[in-house]
Coordinates of C-alpha atoms in Angstrom, one line a residue:
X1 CA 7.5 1.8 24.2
X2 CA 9.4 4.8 23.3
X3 CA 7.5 7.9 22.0
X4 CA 8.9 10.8 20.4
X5 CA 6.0 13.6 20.0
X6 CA 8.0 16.3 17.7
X7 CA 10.3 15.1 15.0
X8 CA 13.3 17.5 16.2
X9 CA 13.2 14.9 19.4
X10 CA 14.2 12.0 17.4
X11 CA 18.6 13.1 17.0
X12 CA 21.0 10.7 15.7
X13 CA 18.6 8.3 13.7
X14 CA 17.4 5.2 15.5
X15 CA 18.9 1.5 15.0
X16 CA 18.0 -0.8 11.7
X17 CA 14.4 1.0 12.3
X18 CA 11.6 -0.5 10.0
X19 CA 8.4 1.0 10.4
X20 CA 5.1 1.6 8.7
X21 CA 3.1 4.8 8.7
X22 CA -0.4 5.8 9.0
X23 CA -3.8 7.3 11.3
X24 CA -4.6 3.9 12.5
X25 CA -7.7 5.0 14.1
X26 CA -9.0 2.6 16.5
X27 CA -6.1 -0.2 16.2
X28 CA -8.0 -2.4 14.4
X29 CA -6.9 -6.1 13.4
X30 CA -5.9 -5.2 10.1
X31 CA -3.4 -2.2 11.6
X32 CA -2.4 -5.1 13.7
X33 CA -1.6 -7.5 11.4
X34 CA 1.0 -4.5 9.7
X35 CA 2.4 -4.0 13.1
X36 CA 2.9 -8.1 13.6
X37 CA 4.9 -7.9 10.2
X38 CA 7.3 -4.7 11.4
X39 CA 8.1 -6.4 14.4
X40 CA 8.7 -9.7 13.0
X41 CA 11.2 -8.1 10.3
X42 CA 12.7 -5.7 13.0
X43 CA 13.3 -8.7 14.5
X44 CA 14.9 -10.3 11.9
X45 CA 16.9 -7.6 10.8
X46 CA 18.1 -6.7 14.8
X47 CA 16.2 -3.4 14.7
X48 CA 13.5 -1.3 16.0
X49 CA 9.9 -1.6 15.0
X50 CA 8.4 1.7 14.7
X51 CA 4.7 3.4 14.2
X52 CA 4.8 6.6 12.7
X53 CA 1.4 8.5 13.0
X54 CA 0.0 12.1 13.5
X55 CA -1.8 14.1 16.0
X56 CA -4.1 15.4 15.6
X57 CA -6.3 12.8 12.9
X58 CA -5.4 14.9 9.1
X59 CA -8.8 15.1 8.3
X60 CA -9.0 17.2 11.6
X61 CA -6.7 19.7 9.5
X62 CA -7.3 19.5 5.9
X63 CA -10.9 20.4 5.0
X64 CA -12.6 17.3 4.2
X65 CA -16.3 18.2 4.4
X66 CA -16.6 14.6 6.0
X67 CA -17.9 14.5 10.4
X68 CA -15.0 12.5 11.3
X69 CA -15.6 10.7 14.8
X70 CA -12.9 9.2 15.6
X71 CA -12.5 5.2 17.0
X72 CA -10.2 6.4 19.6
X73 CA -8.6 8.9 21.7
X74 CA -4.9 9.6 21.1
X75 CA -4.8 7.9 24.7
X76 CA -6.5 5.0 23.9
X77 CA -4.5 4.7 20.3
X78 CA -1.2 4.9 22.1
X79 CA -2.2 2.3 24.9
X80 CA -3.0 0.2 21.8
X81 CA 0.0 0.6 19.5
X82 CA 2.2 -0.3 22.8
X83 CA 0.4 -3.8 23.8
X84 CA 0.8 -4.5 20.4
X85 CA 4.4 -4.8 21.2
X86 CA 5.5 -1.5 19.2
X87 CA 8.9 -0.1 20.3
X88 CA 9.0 3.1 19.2
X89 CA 6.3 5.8 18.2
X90 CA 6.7 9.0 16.0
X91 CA 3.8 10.6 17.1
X92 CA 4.2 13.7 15.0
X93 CA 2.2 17.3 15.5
X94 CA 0.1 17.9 12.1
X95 CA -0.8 21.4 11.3
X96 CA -1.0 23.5 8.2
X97 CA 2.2 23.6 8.2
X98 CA 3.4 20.3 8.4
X99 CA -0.1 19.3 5.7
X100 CA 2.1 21.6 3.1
X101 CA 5.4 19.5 3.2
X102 CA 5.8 17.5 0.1
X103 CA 5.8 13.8 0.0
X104 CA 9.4 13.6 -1.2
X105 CA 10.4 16.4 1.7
X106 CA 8.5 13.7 4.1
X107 CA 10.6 10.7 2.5
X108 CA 14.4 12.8 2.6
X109 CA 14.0 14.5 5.7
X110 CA 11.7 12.8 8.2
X111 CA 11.9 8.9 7.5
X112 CA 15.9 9.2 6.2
X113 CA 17.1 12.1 7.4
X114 CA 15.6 11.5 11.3
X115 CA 14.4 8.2 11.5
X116 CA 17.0 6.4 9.8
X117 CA 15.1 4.4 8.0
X118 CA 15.9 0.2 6.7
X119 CA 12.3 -0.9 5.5
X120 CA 9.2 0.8 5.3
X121 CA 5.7 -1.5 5.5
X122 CA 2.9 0.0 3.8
X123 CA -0.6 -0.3 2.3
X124 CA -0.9 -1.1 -1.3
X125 CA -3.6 2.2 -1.2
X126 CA -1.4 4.7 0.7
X127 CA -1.4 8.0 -0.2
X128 CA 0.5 10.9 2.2
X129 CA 2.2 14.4 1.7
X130 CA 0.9 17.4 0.5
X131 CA -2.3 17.4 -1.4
X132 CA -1.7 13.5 -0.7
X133 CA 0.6 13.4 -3.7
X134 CA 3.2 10.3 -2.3
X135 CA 2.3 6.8 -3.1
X136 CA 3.6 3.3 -3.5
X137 CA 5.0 4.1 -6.7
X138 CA 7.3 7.2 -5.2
X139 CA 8.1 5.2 -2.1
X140 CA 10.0 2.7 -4.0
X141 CA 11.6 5.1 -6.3
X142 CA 13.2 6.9 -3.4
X143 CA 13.7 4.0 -1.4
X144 CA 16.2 2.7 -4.5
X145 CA 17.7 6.0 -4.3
X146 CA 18.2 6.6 -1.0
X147 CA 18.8 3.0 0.3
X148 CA 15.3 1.8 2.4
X149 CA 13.2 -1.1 1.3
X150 CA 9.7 -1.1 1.1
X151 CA 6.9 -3.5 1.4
X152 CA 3.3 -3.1 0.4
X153 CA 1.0 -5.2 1.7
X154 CA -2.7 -5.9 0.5
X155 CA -5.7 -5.4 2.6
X156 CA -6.3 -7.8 5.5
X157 CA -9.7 -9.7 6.4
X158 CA -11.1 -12.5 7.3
X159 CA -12.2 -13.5 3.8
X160 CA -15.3 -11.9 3.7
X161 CA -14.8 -8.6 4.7
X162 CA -11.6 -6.2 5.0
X163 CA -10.5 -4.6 8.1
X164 CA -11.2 -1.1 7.5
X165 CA -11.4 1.7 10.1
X166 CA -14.5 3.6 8.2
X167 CA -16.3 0.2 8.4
X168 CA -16.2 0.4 11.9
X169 CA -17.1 3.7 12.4
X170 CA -20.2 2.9 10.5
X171 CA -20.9 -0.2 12.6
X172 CA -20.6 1.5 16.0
X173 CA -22.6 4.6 15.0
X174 CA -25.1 2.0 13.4
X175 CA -25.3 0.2 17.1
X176 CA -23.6 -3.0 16.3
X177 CA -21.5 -3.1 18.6
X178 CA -21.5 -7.0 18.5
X179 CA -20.4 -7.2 14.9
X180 CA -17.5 -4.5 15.1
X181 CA -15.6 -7.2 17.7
X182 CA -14.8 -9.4 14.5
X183 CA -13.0 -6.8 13.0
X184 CA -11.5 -4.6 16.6
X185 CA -10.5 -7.5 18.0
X186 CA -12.2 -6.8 21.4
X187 CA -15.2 -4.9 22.4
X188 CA -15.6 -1.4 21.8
X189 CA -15.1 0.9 24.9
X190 CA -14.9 4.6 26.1
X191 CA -13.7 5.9 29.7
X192 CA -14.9 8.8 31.2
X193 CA -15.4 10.6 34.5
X194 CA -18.7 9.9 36.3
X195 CA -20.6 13.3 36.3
X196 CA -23.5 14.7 38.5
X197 CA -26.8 14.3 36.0
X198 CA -30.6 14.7 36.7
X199 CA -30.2 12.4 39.2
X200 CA -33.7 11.0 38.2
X201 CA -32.0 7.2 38.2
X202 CA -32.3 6.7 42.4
X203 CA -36.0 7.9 42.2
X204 CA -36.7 5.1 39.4
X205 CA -35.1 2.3 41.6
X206 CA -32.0 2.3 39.1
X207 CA -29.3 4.8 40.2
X208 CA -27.2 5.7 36.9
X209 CA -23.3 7.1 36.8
X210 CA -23.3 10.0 33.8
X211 CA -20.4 9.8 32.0
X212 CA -18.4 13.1 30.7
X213 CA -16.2 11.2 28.3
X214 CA -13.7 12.3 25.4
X215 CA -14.8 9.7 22.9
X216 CA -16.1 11.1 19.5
X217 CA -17.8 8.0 18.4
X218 CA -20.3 7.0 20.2
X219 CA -22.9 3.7 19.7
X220 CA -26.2 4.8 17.9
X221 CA -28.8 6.1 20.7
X222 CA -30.4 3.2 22.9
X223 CA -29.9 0.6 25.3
X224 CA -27.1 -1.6 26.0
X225 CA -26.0 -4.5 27.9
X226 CA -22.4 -3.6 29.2
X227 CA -19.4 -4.7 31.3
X228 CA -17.8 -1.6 33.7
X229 CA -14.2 -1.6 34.7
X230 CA -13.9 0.4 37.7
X231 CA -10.4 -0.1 39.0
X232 CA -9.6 -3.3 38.4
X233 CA -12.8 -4.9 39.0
X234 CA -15.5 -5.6 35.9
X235 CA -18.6 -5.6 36.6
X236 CA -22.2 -5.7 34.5
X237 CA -24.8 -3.2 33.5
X238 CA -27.1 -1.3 31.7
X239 CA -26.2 1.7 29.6
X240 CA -28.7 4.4 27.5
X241 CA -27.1 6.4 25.4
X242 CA -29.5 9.1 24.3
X243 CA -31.6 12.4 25.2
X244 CA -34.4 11.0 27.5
X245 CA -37.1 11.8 25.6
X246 CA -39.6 11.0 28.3
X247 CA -38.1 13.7 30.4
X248 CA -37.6 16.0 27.2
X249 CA -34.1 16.2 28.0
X250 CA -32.0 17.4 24.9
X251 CA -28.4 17.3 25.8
X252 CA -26.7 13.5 24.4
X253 CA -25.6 11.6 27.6
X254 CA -24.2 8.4 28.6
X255 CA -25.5 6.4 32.0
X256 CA -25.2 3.5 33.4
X257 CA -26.4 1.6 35.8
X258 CA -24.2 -0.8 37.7
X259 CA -25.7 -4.3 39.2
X260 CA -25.1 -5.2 42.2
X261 CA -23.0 -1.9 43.5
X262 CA -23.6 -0.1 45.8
X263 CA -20.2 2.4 45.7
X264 CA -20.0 6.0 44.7
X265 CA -18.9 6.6 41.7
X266 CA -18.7 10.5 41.4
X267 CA -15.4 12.0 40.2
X268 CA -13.9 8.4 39.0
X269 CA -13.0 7.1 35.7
X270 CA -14.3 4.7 34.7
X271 CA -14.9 2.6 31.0
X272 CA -18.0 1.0 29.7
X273 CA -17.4 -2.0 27.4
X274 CA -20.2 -2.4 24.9
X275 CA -21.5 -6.0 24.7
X276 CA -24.5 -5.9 22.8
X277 CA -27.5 -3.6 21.4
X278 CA -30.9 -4.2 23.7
X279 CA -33.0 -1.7 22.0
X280 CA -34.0 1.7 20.6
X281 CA -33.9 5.0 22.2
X282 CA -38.1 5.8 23.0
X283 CA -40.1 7.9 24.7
X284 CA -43.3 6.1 27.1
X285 CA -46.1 7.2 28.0
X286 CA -45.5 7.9 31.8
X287 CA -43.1 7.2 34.3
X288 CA -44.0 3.5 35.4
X289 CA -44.1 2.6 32.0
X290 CA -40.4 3.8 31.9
X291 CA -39.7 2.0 35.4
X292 CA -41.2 -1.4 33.9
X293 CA -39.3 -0.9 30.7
X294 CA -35.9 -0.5 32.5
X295 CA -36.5 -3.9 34.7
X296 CA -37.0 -5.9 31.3
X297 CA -33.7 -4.2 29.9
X298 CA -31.8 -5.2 33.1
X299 CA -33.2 -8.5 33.2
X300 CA -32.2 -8.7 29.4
X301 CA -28.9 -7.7 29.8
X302 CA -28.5 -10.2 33.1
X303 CA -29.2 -12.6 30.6
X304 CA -27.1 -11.6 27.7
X305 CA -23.9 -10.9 29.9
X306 CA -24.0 -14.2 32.0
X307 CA -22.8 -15.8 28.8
X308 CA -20.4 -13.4 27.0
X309 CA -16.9 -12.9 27.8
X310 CA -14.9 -9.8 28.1
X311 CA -12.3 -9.0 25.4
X312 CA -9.9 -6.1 26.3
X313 CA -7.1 -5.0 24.1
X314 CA -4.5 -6.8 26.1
X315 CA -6.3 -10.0 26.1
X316 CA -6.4 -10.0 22.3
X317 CA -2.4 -10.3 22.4
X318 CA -2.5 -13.8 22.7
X319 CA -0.9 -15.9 20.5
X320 CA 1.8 -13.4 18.7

């Protein structure tokens, strides 16, 4: 995949480009479903498909008075947009700046006047430009004028519910991280380096990696049966998200504790894969109490992970 990060990059107009635009936080099926469509019309039409988003997330710009945590990482959103067989990215820098250009500047000089564009895929709810004054309606208008097509497509589900990327957010902050695979297409993940902690894990019998990681949304505080990719290799666990109340702790972390390895892990990347929700975040009475706790939640998650099947992002290719 090609990726242009700064409009002036992209000289001379690209070929029979047709694109769609928007955040796309967290790659979702229903983003993947647009990008499916631009490549099979690309395709058609002997062109380039093309994602056209911004960096950072608007909402991280424009004053919204909404705690935005994003799904993923501009990494991770990248590494998704390509496997979902994108050629090109516009990966444009948003600023004040950029947040004051009109919708109509956007339409003349970015997606003619650079991109070149043939067709434009949309939402039927898309809004963009300043004071988020371009819609459907001004799309077609200008692509009449100016010779681009557009297509609006209606929200995508599974019958019941519609892909949405708020929906999610609410799942995974809620702890579901079970549910939110019907509408990511895979399990939820972060990476992350594994950090020196308290060290407390080896003295419990259960030596935990902390995780320093760049992820903004995190599951709701508790315990969690996981799968680890270190390397190449998956392998199962046990992850507490939380403050360690028993210890008084205050400071949010992330541990795990890998079965079966025996490696060190400090200084690595690493990424947790969240299978499914054990329990609440509490504080117990005493240490042993916390020590007995811990062997039921590893014994749990033994049990819950011997039957469930990793779904990565590539993996979830399968069949386009």
């Amino acid at each position: 995949m090609r990726v242009f990060r700064a409009i002036e990059d992209i000289t001379g107009g690209l070929p029979s480009p047709v694109a769609t635009i928007g955040n796309f936080d967290g790659v979702h099926l229903g983003h993947r479903e647009i990008f499916r469509r631009v490549r099979s019309d690309a395709a058609r039409l002997g062109g380039v498909s093309v994602v056209i988003t911004f960096v950072p997330h608007p909402l991280k710009v424009v004053p919204s008075g909404k705690d935005l945590r994003l799904i993923s990482t501009c990494a991770e959103k990248e590494a998704l947009i390509e496997a979902s067989g994108i050629d090109v990215l516009v990966a444009i820098p948003f600023d004040r700046t950029f947040a004051s250009v009109s919708a109509e500047e956007f339409v003349r000089g970015v997606l003619v006047g650079r991109i070149g564009i043939r067709k434009l895929i949309i939402g039927s709810d898309y809004r963009f430009g300043r004071s988020r004054e371009g819609d459907v309606s001004l799309l077609q208008h200008l692509g009449g004028e100016l010779g681009f097509e557009v297509d609006v497509m209606e929200p995508v589900g599974d019958g019941r519910t519609t892909y949405s990327s708020s929906l999610i957010r609410s799942m995974v902050s809620a702890g579901d991280v079970a549910g939110v695979v019907a509408l990511l297409g895979r399990h939820f993940s972060l990476a992350g380096k594994v950090v020196h902690g308290h060290h407390r894990g080896s003295g419990l019998g259960f030596p935990t990696a902390n995780i320093a990681t760049e992820k903004e949304l995190l599951p709701k505080n508790g315990v969690y049966a996981v799968k680890v990719k270190v390397d190449s290799e998956v392998y199962e666990g046990a992850c507490n998200i939380g403050v360690n109340p028993t210890f008084s702790n205050q400071a949010l972390s992330v541990e795990v504790f890998l079965f079966d390895f025996e490696e060190d892990l400090y200084d690595r990347e690493i990424r947790v894969y969240f299978i499914e929700r054990v329990r609440d975040e509490r504080k117990f009475p005493d240490v042993e109490a916390l020590k007995l706790s811990i062997a039921a939640d590893v014994a749990r998650c033994r049990e819950i992970l011997s039957h469930t099947r990793l779904i990565e992002y590539p993996s979830y290719l399968t069949g386009d």
